[in-house]
C-alpha cells in the first residue's frame, strides 16, 4: 500500500511488490497505471508500474475464483514476463509459486487464461515492433502453431507468420 498525493488529496493505492520496487523516493513524482475496483463496501485503487502488469492483472481477474487480491499476490510472487510465459505455456507449476495458488487453482487459471495470455503476448510483440518475442515473453513450442494460425488469420502470409513465430 502507498499513498499518492494528487493535488493535496491522498489516495491509497494497492501495488504489487514488482511495482513497489520501481517506485521513486518518497516525495518524488510517480506515474502509475491505475485500475479501480468497486466493491459493495469500498472503492479500491490498484497501481501498476507498466501497462503489461495492468493488463496481466485484468487478465487474471477473468479466471474463475481469482479476485483482485489473488491477482495482485500473483503479480507480487511471479515476475511479469515469467507469469505471461507460464500462462501461454499452461505451466501450472510456475503459477503455484505465487502465494495462495494451489495445484487445482493453477490448473484452472491455465485453462481459463491460455488464449488470453497468447493474445496479450502477441499484442506485446506487435507493440515492440521486432521480429522476435523478448526472452521474458518467449512462448512454448505448443503455442507456436497457434501463433502462426493467429497471424495468418490477421492477414500475414504463411511464410512471414512462420518466420515471426519461430524467431
PDB file of C-alpha atoms in Angstrom:
ATOM      1  CA  UNK A   1       0.000   0.000   0.000  1.00  0.00           C
ATOM      2  CA  UNK A   2       1.087   3.504  -0.657  1.00  0.00           C
ATOM      3  CA  UNK A   3      -0.490   6.915  -0.504  1.00  0.00           C
ATOM      4  CA  UNK A   4      -0.305   9.057  -3.619  1.00  0.00           C
ATOM      5  CA  UNK A   5      -0.828  12.786  -3.145  1.00  0.00           C
ATOM      6  CA  UNK A   6      -2.833  14.233  -6.028  1.00  0.00           C
ATOM      7  CA  UNK A   7      -3.471  17.928  -5.626  1.00  0.00           C
ATOM      8  CA  UNK A   8      -3.422  17.715  -1.852  1.00  0.00           C
ATOM      9  CA  UNK A   9      -5.685  14.654  -1.671  1.00  0.00           C
ATOM     10  CA  UNK A  10      -4.103  11.372  -0.587  1.00  0.00           C
ATOM     11  CA  UNK A  11      -5.240   8.242  -2.401  1.00  0.00           C
ATOM     12  CA  UNK A  12      -4.421   4.804  -1.044  1.00  0.00           C
ATOM     13  CA  UNK A  13      -3.129   2.643  -3.896  1.00  0.00           C
ATOM     14  CA  UNK A  14      -2.502  -1.084  -3.620  1.00  0.00           C
ATOM     15  CA  UNK A  15       0.602  -2.158  -5.553  1.00  0.00           C
ATOM     16  CA  UNK A  16       2.431  -5.404  -6.224  1.00  0.00           C
ATOM     17  CA  UNK A  17       5.958  -5.955  -4.974  1.00  0.00           C
ATOM     18  CA  UNK A  18       7.186  -5.537  -8.564  1.00  0.00           C
ATOM     19  CA  UNK A  19       5.682  -2.066  -8.773  1.00  0.00           C
ATOM     20  CA  UNK A  20       6.851  -1.214  -5.261  1.00  0.00           C
ATOM     21  CA  UNK A  21      10.454  -1.967  -6.274  1.00  0.00           C
ATOM     22  CA  UNK A  22      10.190   0.552  -9.143  1.00  0.00           C
ATOM     23  CA  UNK A  23       8.857   3.426  -7.045  1.00  0.00           C
ATOM     24  CA  UNK A  24      10.938   6.597  -6.733  1.00  0.00           C
ATOM     25  CA  UNK A  25      11.971   8.004  -3.360  1.00  0.00           C
ATOM     26  CA  UNK A  26       9.254   9.332  -1.076  1.00  0.00           C
ATOM     27  CA  UNK A  27       8.143  12.805  -2.116  1.00  0.00           C
ATOM     28  CA  UNK A  28       9.139  12.346  -5.759  1.00  0.00           C
ATOM     29  CA  UNK A  29       6.700  12.306  -8.669  1.00  0.00           C
ATOM     30  CA  UNK A  30       5.315   8.892  -9.541  1.00  0.00           C
ATOM     31  CA  UNK A  31       3.301   7.737 -12.526  1.00  0.00           C
ATOM     32  CA  UNK A  32       1.156   4.640 -12.154  1.00  0.00           C
ATOM     33  CA  UNK A  33      -1.365   2.833 -14.324  1.00  0.00           C
ATOM     34  CA  UNK A  34      -4.474   2.566 -12.134  1.00  0.00           C
ATOM     35  CA  UNK A  35      -7.300   0.029 -12.112  1.00  0.00           C
ATOM     36  CA  UNK A  36     -10.296   0.932  -9.964  1.00  0.00           C
ATOM     37  CA  UNK A  37     -12.168  -1.971  -8.414  1.00  0.00           C
ATOM     38  CA  UNK A  38     -15.598  -1.195  -6.983  1.00  0.00           C
ATOM     39  CA  UNK A  39     -16.960  -3.426  -4.244  1.00  0.00           C
ATOM     40  CA  UNK A  40     -20.118  -3.097  -2.159  1.00  0.00           C
ATOM     41  CA  UNK A  41     -18.126  -1.613   0.691  1.00  0.00           C
ATOM     42  CA  UNK A  42     -15.143   0.096  -0.967  1.00  0.00           C
ATOM     43  CA  UNK A  43     -13.526   1.676  -3.986  1.00  0.00           C
ATOM     44  CA  UNK A  44     -10.042   0.173  -4.315  1.00  0.00           C
ATOM     45  CA  UNK A  45      -7.235   1.558  -6.465  1.00  0.00           C
ATOM     46  CA  UNK A  46      -4.634  -0.865  -7.787  1.00  0.00           C
ATOM     47  CA  UNK A  47      -1.482   0.687  -9.226  1.00  0.00           C
ATOM     48  CA  UNK A  48       0.951  -0.760 -11.749  1.00  0.00           C
ATOM     49  CA  UNK A  49       4.351   0.378 -12.964  1.00  0.00           C
ATOM     50  CA  UNK A  50       3.803  -0.882 -16.526  1.00  0.00           C
ATOM     51  CA  UNK A  51       0.853  -1.318 -18.867  1.00  0.00           C
ATOM     52  CA  UNK A  52       1.746  -5.015 -19.212  1.00  0.00           C
ATOM     53  CA  UNK A  53       1.418  -5.555 -15.469  1.00  0.00           C
ATOM     54  CA  UNK A  54      -2.007  -3.874 -15.519  1.00  0.00           C
ATOM     55  CA  UNK A  55      -3.126  -5.987 -18.487  1.00  0.00           C
ATOM     56  CA  UNK A  56      -1.973  -9.153 -16.718  1.00  0.00           C
ATOM     57  CA  UNK A  57      -3.953  -8.083 -13.636  1.00  0.00           C
ATOM     58  CA  UNK A  58      -7.061  -7.609 -15.800  1.00  0.00           C
ATOM     59  CA  UNK A  59      -6.446 -10.962 -17.494  1.00  0.00           C
ATOM     60  CA  UNK A  60      -6.079 -12.748 -14.148  1.00  0.00           C
ATOM     61  CA  UNK A  61      -9.401 -11.316 -12.996  1.00  0.00           C
ATOM     62  CA  UNK A  62     -11.109 -13.176 -15.854  1.00  0.00           C
ATOM     63  CA  UNK A  63     -10.174 -16.537 -14.342  1.00  0.00           C
ATOM     64  CA  UNK A  64     -12.743 -18.333 -12.243  1.00  0.00           C
ATOM     65  CA  UNK A  65     -12.246 -17.669  -8.497  1.00  0.00           C
ATOM     66  CA  UNK A  66      -9.478 -15.088  -8.993  1.00  0.00           C
ATOM     67  CA  UNK A  67     -10.190 -11.757  -7.371  1.00  0.00           C
ATOM     68  CA  UNK A  68      -8.105  -8.598  -7.182  1.00  0.00           C
ATOM     69  CA  UNK A  69      -6.276  -9.678  -4.024  1.00  0.00           C
ATOM     70  CA  UNK A  70      -5.148 -13.010  -5.502  1.00  0.00           C
ATOM     71  CA  UNK A  71      -4.259 -11.382  -8.836  1.00  0.00           C
ATOM     72  CA  UNK A  72      -2.088  -8.856  -7.019  1.00  0.00           C
ATOM     73  CA  UNK A  73      -0.474 -11.636  -4.955  1.00  0.00           C
ATOM     74  CA  UNK A  74       0.339 -13.493  -8.164  1.00  0.00           C
ATOM     75  CA  UNK A  75       1.918 -10.370  -9.674  1.00  0.00           C
ATOM     76  CA  UNK A  76       3.918  -9.930  -6.469  1.00  0.00           C
ATOM     77  CA  UNK A  77       5.096 -13.541  -6.385  1.00  0.00           C
ATOM     78  CA  UNK A  78       5.957 -14.133 -10.043  1.00  0.00           C
ATOM     79  CA  UNK A  79       7.756 -11.743 -12.410  1.00  0.00           C
ATOM     80  CA  UNK A  80       5.521 -10.276 -15.124  1.00  0.00           C
ATOM     81  CA  UNK A  81       7.349 -11.929 -18.030  1.00  0.00           C
ATOM     82  CA  UNK A  82       7.503 -15.261 -16.225  1.00  0.00           C
ATOM     83  CA  UNK A  83       3.803 -15.081 -15.404  1.00  0.00           C
ATOM     84  CA  UNK A  84       2.863 -14.312 -19.002  1.00  0.00           C
ATOM     85  CA  UNK A  85       5.080 -17.132 -20.272  1.00  0.00           C
ATOM     86  CA  UNK A  86       3.598 -19.550 -17.715  1.00  0.00           C
ATOM     87  CA  UNK A  87       0.062 -18.662 -18.812  1.00  0.00           C
ATOM     88  CA  UNK A  88       0.974 -19.043 -22.509  1.00  0.00           C
ATOM     89  CA  UNK A  89       2.620 -22.415 -21.848  1.00  0.00           C
ATOM     90  CA  UNK A  90      -0.063 -23.592 -19.385  1.00  0.00           C
ATOM     91  CA  UNK A  91       2.762 -24.047 -16.866  1.00  0.00           C
ATOM     92  CA  UNK A  92       0.809 -24.632 -13.682  1.00  0.00           C
ATOM     93  CA  UNK A  93       3.985 -25.391 -11.708  1.00  0.00           C
ATOM     94  CA  UNK A  94       5.214 -21.808 -12.193  1.00  0.00           C
ATOM     95  CA  UNK A  95       1.860 -20.418 -11.090  1.00  0.00           C
ATOM     96  CA  UNK A  96       1.931 -22.472  -7.874  1.00  0.00           C
ATOM     97  CA  UNK A  97       4.916 -20.397  -6.708  1.00  0.00           C
ATOM     98  CA  UNK A  98       2.549 -17.486  -6.135  1.00  0.00           C
ATOM     99  CA  UNK A  99       1.107 -17.257  -2.628  1.00  0.00           C
ATOM    100  CA  UNK A 100      -2.438 -18.593  -2.369  1.00  0.00           C
ATOM    101  CA  UNK A 101      -2.291 -20.623  -5.587  1.00  0.00           C
ATOM    102  CA  UNK A 102      -2.550 -24.375  -5.170  1.00  0.00           C
ATOM    103  CA  UNK A 103      -2.405 -27.120  -7.774  1.00  0.00           C
ATOM    104  CA  UNK A 104      -6.110 -27.066  -8.681  1.00  0.00           C
ATOM    105  CA  UNK A 105      -6.240 -23.268  -8.828  1.00  0.00           C
ATOM    106  CA  UNK A 106      -3.123 -23.151 -11.028  1.00  0.00           C
ATOM    107  CA  UNK A 107      -4.612 -25.686 -13.452  1.00  0.00           C
ATOM    108  CA  UNK A 108      -7.902 -23.764 -13.580  1.00  0.00           C
ATOM    109  CA  UNK A 109      -6.114 -20.469 -14.239  1.00  0.00           C
ATOM    110  CA  UNK A 110      -4.073 -22.049 -17.052  1.00  0.00           C
ATOM    111  CA  UNK A 111      -7.207 -23.473 -18.622  1.00  0.00           C
ATOM    112  CA  UNK A 112      -9.174 -20.227 -18.328  1.00  0.00           C
ATOM    113  CA  UNK A 113      -6.467 -17.816 -19.454  1.00  0.00           C
ATOM    114  CA  UNK A 114      -4.213 -19.540 -22.004  1.00  0.00           C
ATOM    115  CA  UNK A 115      -5.857 -17.993 -25.065  1.00  0.00           C
ATOM    116  CA  UNK A 116      -5.989 -14.539 -23.494  1.00  0.00           C
ATOM    117  CA  UNK A 117      -2.320 -14.793 -22.490  1.00  0.00           C
ATOM    118  CA  UNK A 118      -1.278 -15.763 -26.009  1.00  0.00           C
ATOM    119  CA  UNK A 119      -3.247 -12.810 -27.395  1.00  0.00           C
ATOM    120  CA  UNK A 120      -1.594 -10.490 -24.859  1.00  0.00           C
ATOM    121  CA  UNK A 121       1.857 -11.822 -25.776  1.00  0.00           C
ATOM    122  CA  UNK A 122       1.076 -11.228 -29.451  1.00  0.00           C
ATOM    123  CA  UNK A 123      -0.019  -7.634 -28.716  1.00  0.00           C
ATOM    124  CA  UNK A 124       3.150  -7.006 -26.724  1.00  0.00           C
ATOM    125  CA  UNK A 125       5.183  -8.483 -29.565  1.00  0.00           C
ATOM    126  CA  UNK A 126       3.465  -6.230 -32.110  1.00  0.00           C
ATOM    127  CA  UNK A 127       3.963  -3.176 -29.876  1.00  0.00           C
ATOM    128  CA  UNK A 128       7.685  -3.911 -29.676  1.00  0.00           C
ATOM    129  CA  UNK A 129       7.876  -3.939 -33.468  1.00  0.00           C
ATOM    130  CA  UNK A 130      10.559  -6.607 -33.625  1.00  0.00           C
ATOM    131  CA  UNK A 131      10.765  -9.971 -35.322  1.00  0.00           C
ATOM    132  CA  UNK A 132      11.194 -11.927 -32.094  1.00  0.00           C
ATOM    133  CA  UNK A 133       9.496 -12.055 -28.743  1.00  0.00           C
ATOM    134  CA  UNK A 134      11.747 -10.915 -25.926  1.00  0.00           C
ATOM    135  CA  UNK A 135      13.102 -13.717 -23.744  1.00  0.00           C
ATOM    136  CA  UNK A 136      10.768 -12.670 -20.928  1.00  0.00           C
ATOM    137  CA  UNK A 137       7.779 -13.448 -23.152  1.00  0.00           C
ATOM    138  CA  UNK A 138       9.073 -16.498 -25.019  1.00  0.00           C
ATOM    139  CA  UNK A 139       6.188 -18.871 -25.703  1.00  0.00           C
ATOM    140  CA  UNK A 140       6.416 -22.653 -25.766  1.00  0.00           C
ATOM    141  CA  UNK A 141       6.507 -24.824 -28.865  1.00  0.00           C
ATOM    142  CA  UNK A 142       2.840 -25.817 -28.465  1.00  0.00           C
ATOM    143  CA  UNK A 143       1.834 -22.189 -28.746  1.00  0.00           C
ATOM    144  CA  UNK A 144       3.904 -21.526 -31.864  1.00  0.00           C
ATOM    145  CA  UNK A 145       1.352 -23.273 -34.076  1.00  0.00           C
ATOM    146  CA  UNK A 146      -1.463 -21.189 -32.575  1.00  0.00           C
ATOM    147  CA  UNK A 147       0.578 -18.029 -33.061  1.00  0.00           C
ATOM    148  CA  UNK A 148       1.169 -18.873 -36.728  1.00  0.00           C
ATOM    149  CA  UNK A 149      -2.534 -19.541 -37.194  1.00  0.00           C
ATOM    150  CA  UNK A 150      -3.496 -16.289 -35.473  1.00  0.00           C
ATOM    151  CA  UNK A 151      -1.064 -14.276 -37.600  1.00  0.00           C
ATOM    152  CA  UNK A 152      -2.384 -15.911 -40.764  1.00  0.00           C
ATOM    153  CA  UNK A 153      -5.937 -15.057 -39.681  1.00  0.00           C
ATOM    154  CA  UNK A 154      -4.802 -11.457 -39.278  1.00  0.00           C
ATOM    155  CA  UNK A 155      -3.680 -11.449 -42.908  1.00  0.00           C
ATOM    156  CA  UNK A 156       0.024 -12.274 -42.693  1.00  0.00           C
ATOM    157  CA  UNK A 157       1.482 -14.550 -45.366  1.00  0.00           C
ATOM    158  CA  UNK A 158       2.232 -18.090 -44.129  1.00  0.00           C
ATOM    159  CA  UNK A 159       5.989 -17.722 -44.597  1.00  0.00           C
ATOM    160  CA  UNK A 160       6.073 -14.392 -42.765  1.00  0.00           C
ATOM    161  CA  UNK A 161       3.882 -15.688 -39.910  1.00  0.00           C
ATOM    162  CA  UNK A 162       6.110 -18.742 -39.502  1.00  0.00           C
ATOM    163  CA  UNK A 163       9.276 -16.632 -39.538  1.00  0.00           C
ATOM    164  CA  UNK A 164       7.920 -14.322 -36.849  1.00  0.00           C
ATOM    165  CA  UNK A 165       6.571 -17.163 -34.687  1.00  0.00           C
ATOM    166  CA  UNK A 166       9.750 -19.225 -34.639  1.00  0.00           C
ATOM    167  CA  UNK A 167      12.177 -16.321 -34.197  1.00  0.00           C
TER     168      UNK A 167
END
